[in-house]
Coordinates of N, CA and C in Angstrom, one line a residue:
M3 N 103.1 135.3 157.6 CA 103.7 135.5 158.7 C 104.4 134.1 159.2
A4 N 103.6 133.0 158.9 CA 104.2 131.8 159.4 C 105.3 131.5 158.6
R5 N 105.6 131.9 157.2 CA 106.7 131.6 156.6 C 107.9 132.3 157.1
N6 N 107.6 133.5 157.7 CA 108.9 134.3 158.1 C 109.4 133.7 159.4
I7 N 108.5 133.3 160.2 CA 108.8 132.6 161.5 C 109.6 131.2 161.1
A8 N 109.2 130.5 160.1 CA 109.8 129.3 159.8 C 111.3 129.6 159.2
F9 N 111.2 130.6 158.3 CA 112.5 130.9 157.7 C 113.4 131.5 158.9
G10 N 113.1 132.2 159.8 CA 113.9 132.6 160.9 C 114.5 131.5 161.6
R11 N 113.6 130.3 162.0 CA 114.2 129.1 162.6 C 115.3 128.5 161.6
I12 N 115.1 128.4 160.3 CA 116.0 127.9 159.5 C 117.4 128.7 159.7
Q13 N 117.2 130.0 159.7 CA 118.4 130.7 159.8 C 119.2 130.6 161.1
E14 N 118.4 130.4 162.1 CA 119.1 130.2 163.3 C 119.9 128.9 163.3
D15 N 119.4 127.8 162.8 CA 120.0 126.6 162.7 C 121.2 126.6 161.5
M16 N 121.2 127.5 160.4 CA 122.3 127.6 159.8 C 123.4 128.2 160.5
N17 N 123.1 128.9 161.5 CA 124.1 129.7 162.2 C 124.9 128.9 163.2
K18 N 124.6 127.6 163.3 CA 125.3 126.6 164.2 C 126.3 125.9 163.3
T19 N 127.4 125.6 164.0 CA 128.6 125.0 163.4 C 128.0 123.5 163.7
S20 N 128.5 122.8 162.7 CA 128.3 121.2 162.8 C 129.4 120.4 162.1
F21 N 129.6 119.1 162.4 CA 130.5 118.2 161.8 C 129.7 116.8 161.9
F22 N 130.3 115.9 161.1 CA 129.7 114.7 161.2 C 131.0 113.5 161.2
K23 N 130.5 112.2 161.7 CA 131.4 111.1 161.8 C 130.7 110.0 161.2
I24 N 131.4 109.1 160.5 CA 130.7 107.7 160.2 C 131.7 106.8 161.0
L25 N 130.9 105.9 161.8 CA 131.5 105.0 162.7 C 131.9 103.7 162.0
A26 N 133.0 103.8 161.0 CA 133.4 102.8 160.2 C 134.8 102.4 160.4
D27 N 135.4 102.9 161.6 CA 136.8 102.8 161.8 C 136.9 101.5 162.6
E28 N 137.8 100.5 162.4 CA 138.0 99.4 163.2 C 138.0 99.6 164.8
D29 N 138.9 100.7 165.0 CA 139.1 101.2 166.3 C 138.1 102.6 166.6
L30 N 137.0 102.1 167.1 CA 136.2 103.5 167.4 C 136.6 104.4 168.6
S31 N 137.6 103.8 169.2 CA 138.2 104.9 170.1 C 139.5 105.5 169.6
S32 N 139.9 105.3 168.3 CA 141.0 106.1 168.0 C 140.9 107.6 168.0
E33 N 142.2 108.0 167.8 CA 142.3 109.6 167.9 C 141.3 110.2 166.8
S34 N 141.3 109.4 165.5 CA 140.5 110.2 164.5 C 139.0 110.2 164.8
M35 N 138.5 109.1 165.5 CA 137.1 108.9 166.0 C 136.9 110.1 167.1
R36 N 137.8 110.3 168.0 CA 137.4 111.3 169.0 C 137.8 112.7 168.8
L37 N 138.4 112.9 167.5 CA 138.8 114.3 167.2 C 137.5 115.3 167.0
I38 N 137.7 116.4 167.5 CA 136.7 117.7 167.1 C 137.6 118.7 166.5
P39 N 137.0 118.9 165.1 CA 137.5 120.1 164.4 C 137.7 121.3 165.2
N40 N 138.9 122.0 165.0 CA 139.0 123.4 165.8 C 138.1 124.4 165.3
E41 N 137.6 124.3 163.8 CA 136.7 125.2 163.2 C 135.3 125.1 163.9
F42 N 135.0 123.9 164.6 CA 133.8 123.8 165.2 C 133.5 124.8 166.2
W43 N 134.4 125.4 166.9 CA 134.2 126.3 167.9 C 134.2 127.8 167.5
R44 N 134.3 127.9 166.1 CA 134.5 129.4 165.7 C 133.4 130.4 166.0
R45 N 132.2 129.7 166.1 CA 131.0 130.8 166.3 C 130.7 130.4 167.8
S46 N 131.3 129.8 168.5 CA 130.9 129.4 169.9 C 131.1 130.7 170.8
E47 N 130.1 130.8 171.8 CA 130.3 132.1 172.7 C 131.6 132.0 173.6
C48 N 132.0 130.7 173.7 CA 133.2 130.4 174.8 C 134.3 131.2 174.2
K49 N 135.1 131.8 175.1 CA 136.4 132.6 174.7 C 137.5 131.3 174.8
N50 N 137.3 130.5 175.6 CA 138.3 129.4 175.7 C 137.8 128.0 175.5
L51 N 138.7 127.1 175.3 CA 138.1 125.8 175.1 C 137.5 125.3 176.4
P52 N 136.2 124.8 176.3 CA 135.7 124.3 177.6 C 136.5 123.0 178.1
P53 N 136.5 122.7 179.3 CA 137.2 121.4 179.7 C 136.3 120.3 179.5
K54 N 135.1 120.4 179.3 CA 134.1 119.3 179.0 C 132.8 119.7 178.2
V55 N 132.2 118.8 177.7 CA 131.2 119.1 176.7 C 130.1 117.9 177.2
T56 N 128.9 118.3 176.8 CA 127.6 117.4 177.0 C 127.3 116.9 175.7
L57 N 127.1 115.7 175.5 CA 126.5 115.2 174.2 C 125.2 114.9 174.5
K58 N 124.1 115.4 173.7 CA 122.8 115.2 174.0 C 122.2 114.6 172.6
V59 N 121.4 113.7 172.8 CA 120.6 112.8 171.8 C 119.2 113.3 171.7
A60 N 118.4 112.5 170.7 CA 117.1 113.0 170.3 C 116.1 112.7 171.4
W61 N 116.4 111.8 172.3 CA 115.5 111.4 173.3 C 115.9 112.1 174.7
E62 N 116.9 113.2 174.6 CA 116.9 114.1 175.8 C 117.9 113.4 176.7
S63 N 118.4 112.1 176.5 CA 119.6 111.6 177.3 C 120.9 112.4 176.9
S64 N 121.9 112.6 177.9 CA 123.0 113.2 177.7 C 124.1 112.5 178.3
W65 N 125.4 112.9 177.8 CA 126.6 112.4 178.4 C 127.7 113.4 178.5
T66 N 128.4 113.6 179.8 CA 129.5 114.5 179.7 C 130.8 113.9 179.4
V67 N 131.4 114.5 178.4 CA 132.8 114.1 177.9 C 133.9 115.2 178.3
N68 N 134.9 114.7 178.7 CA 136.0 115.7 179.0 C 136.7 115.9 177.6
L69 N 137.4 117.2 177.6 CA 138.2 117.4 176.2 C 139.7 117.6 176.6
S70 N 140.4 117.5 175.8 CA 142.0 117.6 175.8 C 142.6 118.1 174.5
P71 N 143.4 119.1 174.4 CA 144.1 119.5 173.2 C 144.7 118.5 172.5
F72 N 144.9 118.5 171.1 CA 145.5 117.7 170.3 C 145.9 118.3 169.1
M73 N 147.2 118.4 168.7 CA 147.6 118.9 167.5 C 146.9 120.0 166.8
G74 N 146.4 121.0 167.8 CA 145.7 122.2 167.2 C 144.3 121.9 167.1
C75 N 143.8 120.7 167.4 CA 142.4 120.5 167.5 C 142.1 120.0 169.0
Y76 N 141.0 119.4 169.0 CA 140.5 118.9 170.4 C 140.1 117.4 170.4
L77 N 140.4 116.5 171.3 CA 139.9 115.2 171.5 C 139.0 115.1 172.6
M78 N 137.9 114.3 172.2 CA 137.0 113.8 173.5 C 137.7 112.7 174.1
E79 N 137.8 112.8 175.4 CA 138.7 111.8 176.0 C 137.8 110.4 176.0
R80 N 138.8 109.3 176.0 CA 138.4 108.0 175.7 C 137.3 107.6 176.5
K81 N 137.4 107.7 178.0 CA 136.3 107.2 178.9 C 134.9 107.7 178.7
G82 N 134.8 108.9 178.3 CA 133.5 109.5 178.2 C 132.9 109.1 176.7
W83 N 133.8 109.1 175.7 CA 133.4 108.7 174.3 C 133.0 107.2 174.3
E84 N 133.7 106.4 174.9 CA 133.5 105.0 174.9 C 132.2 104.7 175.7
K85 N 131.8 105.3 176.7 CA 130.6 105.3 177.4 C 129.5 105.8 176.6
F86 N 129.6 106.9 175.7 CA 128.5 107.3 174.7 C 128.2 106.2 173.7
L87 N 129.4 105.7 173.3 CA 129.1 104.6 172.2 C 128.5 103.4 172.8
N88 N 128.9 102.9 173.9 CA 128.4 101.7 174.6 C 127.0 101.8 175.1
D89 N 126.6 103.0 175.5 CA 125.3 103.1 176.0 C 124.3 103.2 174.9
N90 N 124.8 103.6 173.7 CA 123.8 103.8 172.5 C 124.1 102.6 171.5
H91 N 124.8 101.8 171.9 CA 124.9 100.4 171.1 C 125.4 100.9 169.8
L92 N 126.5 101.6 169.6 CA 127.0 102.1 168.4 C 128.4 101.4 167.9
G93 N 128.4 101.5 166.6 CA 129.6 100.7 166.2 C 129.5 100.1 164.8
D94 N 128.3 100.2 164.3 CA 127.7 99.5 163.0 C 127.5 100.5 161.9
N95 N 128.6 101.1 161.6 CA 128.7 102.2 160.4 C 127.6 103.1 160.5
E96 N 127.2 103.6 161.8 CA 126.3 104.6 161.8 C 126.8 106.0 161.5
F97 N 125.9 107.0 161.1 CA 126.3 108.2 160.8 C 125.8 109.2 161.6
L98 N 126.7 110.1 162.3 CA 126.6 110.9 163.4 C 126.7 112.4 163.1
T99 N 125.9 113.2 163.4 CA 126.1 114.7 163.2 C 126.2 115.3 164.5
F100 N 127.0 116.4 164.6 CA 127.3 117.0 165.9 C 127.2 118.4 165.6
T101 N 126.2 119.1 166.4 CA 126.0 120.4 166.3 C 125.9 121.2 167.5
N102 N 126.8 122.4 167.4 CA 127.1 123.2 168.5 C 125.9 124.1 168.9
E103 N 125.3 123.8 170.1 CA 124.2 124.5 170.5 C 124.4 125.6 171.6
G104 N 125.8 125.7 171.7 CA 126.4 126.5 172.8 C 126.2 126.1 174.1
N105 N 126.8 126.9 175.3 CA 126.8 126.5 176.6 C 127.4 125.1 176.7
N106 N 128.4 124.9 175.9 CA 129.2 123.6 176.0 C 128.2 122.4 175.7
C107 N 127.1 122.5 175.0 CA 126.3 121.4 174.7 C 126.3 121.1 173.1
I108 N 126.4 119.9 172.8 CA 126.5 119.5 171.5 C 125.3 118.3 171.4
T109 N 124.6 118.7 170.4 CA 123.5 117.8 170.0 C 124.0 116.7 168.9
V110 N 123.7 115.7 169.1 CA 124.0 114.4 168.3 C 122.9 113.8 167.7
D111 N 122.9 113.9 166.4 CA 121.7 113.0 165.6 C 122.5 111.8 165.0
I112 N 121.8 110.7 165.3 CA 122.4 109.4 164.9 C 121.5 108.8 163.8
F113 N 122.2 108.3 162.8 CA 121.5 107.6 161.8 C 122.2 106.2 161.7
Q114 N 121.3 105.2 161.6 CA 121.6 103.9 161.2 C 122.2 103.6 159.7
K115 N 123.0 102.7 159.4 CA 123.5 102.3 158.2 C 122.3 102.2 157.1
N116 N 121.1 102.0 157.5 CA 120.1 101.9 156.4 C 119.3 103.4 156.4
C117 N 120.2 104.5 156.9 CA 119.6 105.9 156.9 C 118.5 106.4 157.7
I118 N 117.9 105.3 158.6 CA 117.0 105.6 159.4 C 117.6 106.3 160.6
E119 N 116.8 107.4 161.0 CA 117.3 108.1 162.2 C 116.9 107.4 163.4
I120 N 117.9 107.4 164.4 CA 117.4 107.0 165.7 C 116.8 107.8 166.7
L121 N 115.6 107.6 167.2 CA 115.1 108.6 167.7 C 114.6 108.3 169.2
K122 N 114.9 107.1 169.5 CA 114.7 106.6 171.0 C 115.8 105.5 171.3
P123 N 115.9 105.3 172.5 CA 117.0 104.3 172.8 C 116.7 102.8 172.1
L124 N 117.7 102.2 171.7 CA 117.5 101.0 171.0 C 117.6 99.9 172.0
N125 N 116.7 98.9 171.9 CA 116.7 97.7 172.8 C 117.7 96.8 172.1
T126 N 118.6 96.1 173.0 CA 119.4 95.1 172.4 C 119.0 93.8 172.0
S127 N 117.7 93.5 172.4 CA 117.3 92.1 171.8 C 116.8 92.4 170.4
S128 N 117.2 91.3 169.6 CA 117.0 91.3 168.2 C 115.5 91.8 167.7
S129 N 114.5 91.0 168.4 CA 113.0 91.3 167.9 C 112.7 92.7 168.2
N130 N 113.2 93.2 169.4 CA 112.8 94.7 169.7 C 113.6 95.6 168.9
V131 N 114.9 95.4 168.6 CA 115.5 96.1 167.7 C 115.0 96.1 166.3
K132 N 114.3 95.1 165.8 CA 113.6 95.1 164.5 C 112.4 95.9 164.5
N133 N 111.7 95.9 165.5 CA 110.6 96.5 165.8 C 110.7 98.2 165.8
E134 N 111.9 98.4 166.7 CA 112.2 99.9 166.7 C 112.6 100.3 165.4
E135 N 113.4 99.6 164.6 CA 113.7 100.0 163.3 C 112.5 100.4 162.4
M136 N 111.5 99.5 162.4 CA 110.5 99.7 161.8 C 109.6 101.0 162.2
S137 N 109.4 101.3 163.5 CA 108.7 102.2 163.9 C 109.3 103.7 163.5
C138 N 110.7 103.5 163.2 CA 111.3 104.8 162.8 C 111.2 105.2 161.4
V139 N 110.8 104.2 160.5 CA 110.5 104.4 159.2 C 109.6 105.7 158.7
D140 N 110.2 106.5 158.0 CA 109.3 107.6 157.5 C 108.3 107.2 156.5
P141 N 107.0 107.2 156.8 CA 106.0 106.6 156.0 C 106.0 107.3 154.4
V142 N 106.4 108.5 154.4 CA 106.4 109.2 153.2 C 107.4 109.0 152.2
I143 N 108.5 108.2 152.7 CA 109.5 108.0 151.6 C 109.0 107.0 150.7
V144 N 109.0 107.6 149.3 CA 108.5 106.8 148.3 C 109.4 106.8 147.1
E145 N 109.2 105.9 146.4 CA 110.0 105.9 145.0 C 109.0 105.7 143.8
S146 N 109.3 106.3 142.8 CA 108.4 106.2 141.5 C 109.2 106.6 140.4
K147 N 108.6 106.3 139.1 CA 109.2 107.0 137.9 C 108.2 107.7 137.2
K148 N 108.6 108.9 136.6 CA 107.9 109.8 136.0 C 108.4 110.0 134.5
K149 N 107.6 110.5 133.8 CA 108.0 110.9 132.3 C 108.3 112.3 132.4
V150 N 109.4 112.7 131.8 CA 109.7 114.2 131.7 C 110.1 114.6 130.3
D151 N 109.9 115.8 129.9 CA 110.2 116.5 128.7 C 111.7 116.8 128.6
S152 N 112.3 117.5 127.5 CA 113.4 117.9 127.2 C 113.9 119.1 128.1
N153 N 112.8 119.9 128.6 CA 112.9 121.0 129.7 C 112.9 120.2 130.9
V154 N 114.2 119.9 131.5 CA 114.1 119.1 132.8 C 113.6 119.6 134.0
Y155 N 113.1 121.1 133.9 CA 112.7 121.6 135.1 C 111.1 121.6 135.2
G156 N 110.6 121.0 134.2 CA 109.1 120.8 134.4 C 108.6 119.3 134.2
A157 N 107.4 119.1 134.4 CA 107.1 117.6 134.2 C 106.2 117.6 133.1
S158 N 106.4 116.7 132.1 CA 105.7 116.4 131.0 C 105.9 115.0 130.5
S159 N 105.7 114.7 129.2 CA 105.8 113.2 128.8 C 107.0 113.3 127.8
S160 N 107.6 112.1 127.7 CA 108.7 111.9 126.8 C 109.3 110.6 127.1
S161 N 110.4 110.1 126.4 CA 110.9 108.9 126.5 C 111.9 108.8 127.7
F162 N 112.3 109.9 128.3 CA 113.1 109.8 129.5 C 112.4 109.5 130.6
S163 N 112.9 108.6 131.4 CA 112.3 108.0 132.6 C 112.9 108.6 133.7
A164 N 112.3 109.4 134.6 CA 113.1 109.9 135.8 C 112.6 109.3 137.1
A165 N 113.5 108.8 137.9 CA 113.4 108.2 139.1 C 113.2 109.4 140.2
T166 N 112.4 109.2 141.1 CA 112.1 110.2 142.2 C 111.9 109.5 143.4
F167 N 112.2 110.4 144.4 CA 111.8 110.1 145.9 C 111.3 111.1 146.6
S168 N 110.7 110.9 147.6 CA 110.1 112.0 148.4 C 110.4 111.7 149.9
L169 N 110.7 112.8 150.7 CA 110.8 112.6 152.3 C 110.2 113.8 153.0
T170 N 109.9 113.7 154.1 CA 109.7 114.8 154.9 C 110.8 115.3 155.8
I171 N 111.0 116.8 155.8 CA 112.3 117.3 156.2 C 112.1 117.1 158.0
K172 N 113.2 116.7 158.6 CA 113.3 116.6 159.8 C 114.5 117.8 160.4
K173 N 114.6 118.1 161.7 CA 115.6 118.9 162.0 C 117.0 118.7 161.5
S174 N 117.5 117.4 161.6 CA 118.8 116.9 161.3 C 118.9 117.0 159.8
H175 N 117.8 117.0 158.9 CA 117.9 117.1 157.4 C 118.4 118.5 156.9
L176 N 118.5 119.5 157.9 CA 118.9 120.8 157.5 C 120.5 120.9 157.6
T177 N 121.1 119.9 157.9 CA 122.6 119.9 157.9 C 123.1 119.0 156.9
V178 N 122.6 117.9 156.8 CA 122.9 116.7 155.7 C 121.6 116.1 155.5
L179 N 121.5 115.5 154.3 CA 120.4 114.7 153.8 C 120.7 113.5 153.5
S180 N 120.0 112.4 154.1 CA 120.1 111.0 153.7 C 119.3 110.6 152.7
I181 N 119.8 110.0 151.9 CA 119.1 109.5 150.6 C 118.7 108.1 151.0
P182 N 117.4 107.6 150.6 CA 116.8 106.3 150.7 C 117.7 105.2 150.1
V183 N 118.3 104.2 150.8 CA 119.2 103.4 150.5 C 118.8 102.6 149.2
T184 N 117.6 102.2 149.0 CA 117.2 101.4 147.9 C 117.1 102.5 146.6
F185 N 116.8 103.8 146.8 CA 117.0 104.6 145.7 C 118.5 105.0 145.3
A186 N 119.2 105.0 146.3 CA 120.6 105.1 145.9 C 121.3 104.0 145.2
K187 N 121.1 102.8 145.8 CA 121.4 101.6 145.1 C 121.3 101.5 143.4
E188 N 119.9 102.0 143.3 CA 119.5 101.9 141.9 C 120.1 102.9 141.0
H189 N 120.2 104.1 141.6 CA 120.3 105.2 140.6 C 121.4 106.1 141.0
M190 N 122.2 106.2 142.1 CA 123.2 107.0 142.5 C 124.6 106.4 142.2
P191 N 125.6 107.1 142.0 CA 126.9 106.5 141.7 C 127.5 106.1 143.1
N192 N 128.6 105.3 142.9 CA 129.2 104.4 144.1 C 130.3 105.0 144.5
A193 N 130.7 106.4 144.1 CA 131.8 107.2 144.4 C 131.3 108.6 144.8
R194 N 132.0 109.4 145.4 CA 131.7 110.9 146.1 C 131.6 111.6 144.7
T195 N 130.6 112.3 144.5 CA 130.0 113.1 143.4 C 129.5 114.4 143.4
K196 N 129.9 115.2 142.7 CA 129.1 116.6 142.8 C 127.9 116.5 142.0
F197 N 126.6 117.0 142.5 CA 125.4 117.1 141.8 C 124.9 118.3 141.8
V198 N 124.3 118.6 140.7 CA 123.4 120.0 140.7 C 122.0 119.8 140.8
I199 N 121.4 120.5 141.8 CA 120.1 120.5 142.1 C 119.5 121.7 141.7
H200 N 118.3 121.7 141.0 CA 117.7 122.9 140.6 C 116.4 122.9 141.2
D201 N 115.9 124.2 141.3 CA 114.4 124.4 141.8 C 113.6 124.3 140.4
P202 N 112.4 124.2 140.6 CA 111.5 124.1 139.3 C 111.7 125.2 138.3
K203 N 112.3 126.4 138.7 CA 112.4 127.5 137.7 C 114.0 127.4 136.9
G204 N 114.6 126.5 137.8 CA 116.0 126.3 136.9 C 117.2 126.9 137.8
K205 N 116.9 127.5 139.0 CA 118.0 127.9 139.8 C 118.8 126.9 140.2
P206 N 120.3 126.8 140.0 CA 120.9 125.9 140.6 C 121.8 125.9 141.6
W207 N 121.7 124.7 142.5 CA 122.8 124.6 143.6 C 123.9 123.3 143.6
E208 N 124.9 123.6 144.0 CA 126.0 122.4 143.7 C 126.0 121.6 145.2
V209 N 125.8 120.4 145.2 CA 125.8 119.5 146.4 C 126.8 118.4 146.1
V210 N 127.5 118.0 147.3 CA 128.3 116.8 147.0 C 127.5 115.6 147.6
Y211 N 127.6 114.5 146.9 CA 127.0 113.3 147.3 C 128.1 112.5 147.9
V212 N 127.8 112.0 149.1 CA 129.0 111.0 149.8 C 128.3 109.7 150.0
P213 N 128.6 108.6 149.4 CA 128.2 107.3 149.8 C 129.4 106.6 150.6
S214 N 128.9 105.9 151.7 CA 129.9 105.2 152.4 C 129.1 103.9 152.8
N215 N 129.7 103.2 153.8 CA 129.1 101.7 154.1 C 127.7 102.1 154.8
G216 N 126.7 101.9 153.7 CA 125.5 101.9 154.3 C 124.7 103.3 154.3
S217 N 125.5 104.4 154.4 CA 125.0 105.8 154.5 C 125.0 106.5 152.9
K218 N 124.1 107.2 152.5 CA 124.3 107.7 151.3 C 123.6 109.2 151.5
L219 N 124.5 110.2 151.3 CA 124.2 111.6 151.8 C 124.5 112.7 150.9
F220 N 123.7 113.6 150.9 CA 124.0 114.9 150.3 C 124.6 115.8 151.6
S221 N 126.0 116.2 151.3 CA 126.7 116.6 152.5 C 127.1 118.1 152.1
S222 N 128.3 118.3 151.7 CA 128.7 119.7 151.4 C 127.9 120.5 150.4
G223 N 127.4 121.7 150.7 CA 126.4 122.5 149.8 C 125.0 122.3 150.2
W224 N 124.7 121.1 150.8 CA 123.4 120.9 151.3 C 122.6 122.2 152.0
R225 N 123.6 122.5 152.9 CA 123.0 123.5 154.2 C 122.7 125.0 153.4
F226 N 123.5 125.1 152.4 CA 123.2 126.3 151.3 C 121.8 126.4 150.6
L227 N 121.7 125.1 150.1 CA 120.4 124.8 149.3 C 119.3 124.8 150.5
A228 N 119.3 124.3 151.5 CA 118.4 124.3 152.5 C 117.9 125.7 152.9
N229 N 118.9 126.7 153.0 CA 118.6 128.0 153.4 C 118.0 128.7 152.2
G230 N 118.5 128.4 150.9 CA 117.9 129.1 149.8 C 116.4 128.8 149.4
Y231 N 116.2 127.4 149.8 CA 114.8 127.0 149.7 C 113.9 127.3 150.8
G232 N 114.5 127.8 151.9 CA 113.7 128.1 153.2 C 113.1 127.0 153.8
L233 N 113.8 125.9 153.7 CA 113.3 124.5 154.2 C 113.1 124.7 155.7
A234 N 111.9 124.1 156.2 CA 111.7 123.9 157.5 C 111.3 122.5 157.9
V235 N 111.3 122.2 159.2 CA 110.8 120.8 159.6 C 109.3 120.7 159.2
G236 N 109.1 119.6 158.7 CA 107.8 119.2 158.1 C 107.5 119.5 156.6
D237 N 108.4 120.3 155.9 CA 108.4 120.3 154.5 C 108.5 118.9 153.7
L238 N 107.6 118.9 152.7 CA 107.7 117.6 151.8 C 108.5 117.9 150.8
C239 N 109.6 117.2 150.4 CA 110.5 117.4 149.5 C 110.7 116.1 148.5
T240 N 110.4 116.4 147.2 CA 110.4 115.4 146.0 C 111.5 115.7 145.2
F241 N 112.4 114.7 145.0 CA 113.6 114.8 144.1 C 113.4 114.0 143.0
R242 N 113.7 114.6 141.8 CA 113.6 113.9 140.4 C 114.8 113.9 139.8
L243 N 115.4 112.7 139.5 CA 116.6 112.6 138.9 C 116.6 112.8 137.3
V244 N 116.9 113.8 136.8 CA 116.7 114.3 135.4 C 118.0 113.9 134.4
R245 N 119.1 113.8 135.0 CA 120.3 113.4 134.3 C 121.1 112.7 135.4
P246 N 122.2 111.9 135.1 CA 122.8 111.0 136.0 C 123.5 111.9 137.2
R247 N 123.8 113.1 137.0 CA 124.4 113.9 138.0 C 123.6 115.4 138.3
E248 N 122.3 115.2 138.1 CA 121.5 116.4 138.0 C 120.0 116.0 138.7
M249 N 119.5 116.9 139.4 CA 118.1 116.8 139.9 C 117.4 118.0 140.0
V250 N 116.0 117.6 140.1 CA 115.2 118.9 140.3 C 114.3 118.6 141.6
L251 N 114.5 119.6 142.4 CA 113.7 119.4 143.7 C 112.5 120.4 144.0
E252 N 111.4 119.7 144.2 CA 110.1 120.5 144.4 C 109.8 120.3 145.9
V253 N 109.2 121.5 146.5 CA 109.1 121.5 148.0 C 107.6 121.8 148.1
L254 N 106.8 121.2 149.0 CA 105.6 121.5 149.6 C 105.9 122.0 151.1
H255 N 105.7 123.3 151.3 CA 106.1 123.9 152.5 C 104.8 123.3 153.5
A256 N 105.3 123.1 154.7 CA 104.4 122.5 155.6 C 103.3 123.7 156.2
S257 N 103.9 125.1 156.1 CA 103.2 126.1 156.5 C 102.3 126.8 155.6
S258 N 102.4 126.3 154.3 CA 101.8 126.9 153.0 C 100.3 126.3 153.1

């Protein structure tokens, strides 16, 4: 029964439209930075464009931003967008995901360039920022090397050394997945690349790996994989790199 409830929660999240931005533009108030894709509203209950939206972050703070039409899409007006950026001290290659929660509310998940999610307001003093970053580190992220046989879907012994990393699923991971930076630097390509990720029985999913300034992500295709695995918050995922563009993913469900 618990698995059905968890899977229902995943299905609900999968039905919400999302998009992402990487704050790498020199002008963070440019039209491209303030743009909201037209498709973002396609599942919204709103029949017309709302005149304003509320941007809500993990610690429940929110900002109201006016919208205006722009070349078939919509722009967040400069004043509200800049206040959101300034209040959250953003502009250092952070990765942001925007999820349509309905009722003109957009949840914004914020990741620093080291892939650590920001879960509470950052203190601007250097010492406190350092402590804040350390408090956000997921303690279960690990790296190791295992021996695998020629059957890449199972674990055994051979001459091939497979790099692995593990992490615990958070809500934001159901949309895109941040790869630990140290793992990505050692084992992942430097350009946008298609990966094939298998379950232990060999069923494949195609996922696009997107590296940028500080952020290393599984983006397009990841939501379908999360749905197929029935991932839920709290699940422990272990990724094993069995070939340069191929991984095996094993999941320990939190409800099992």
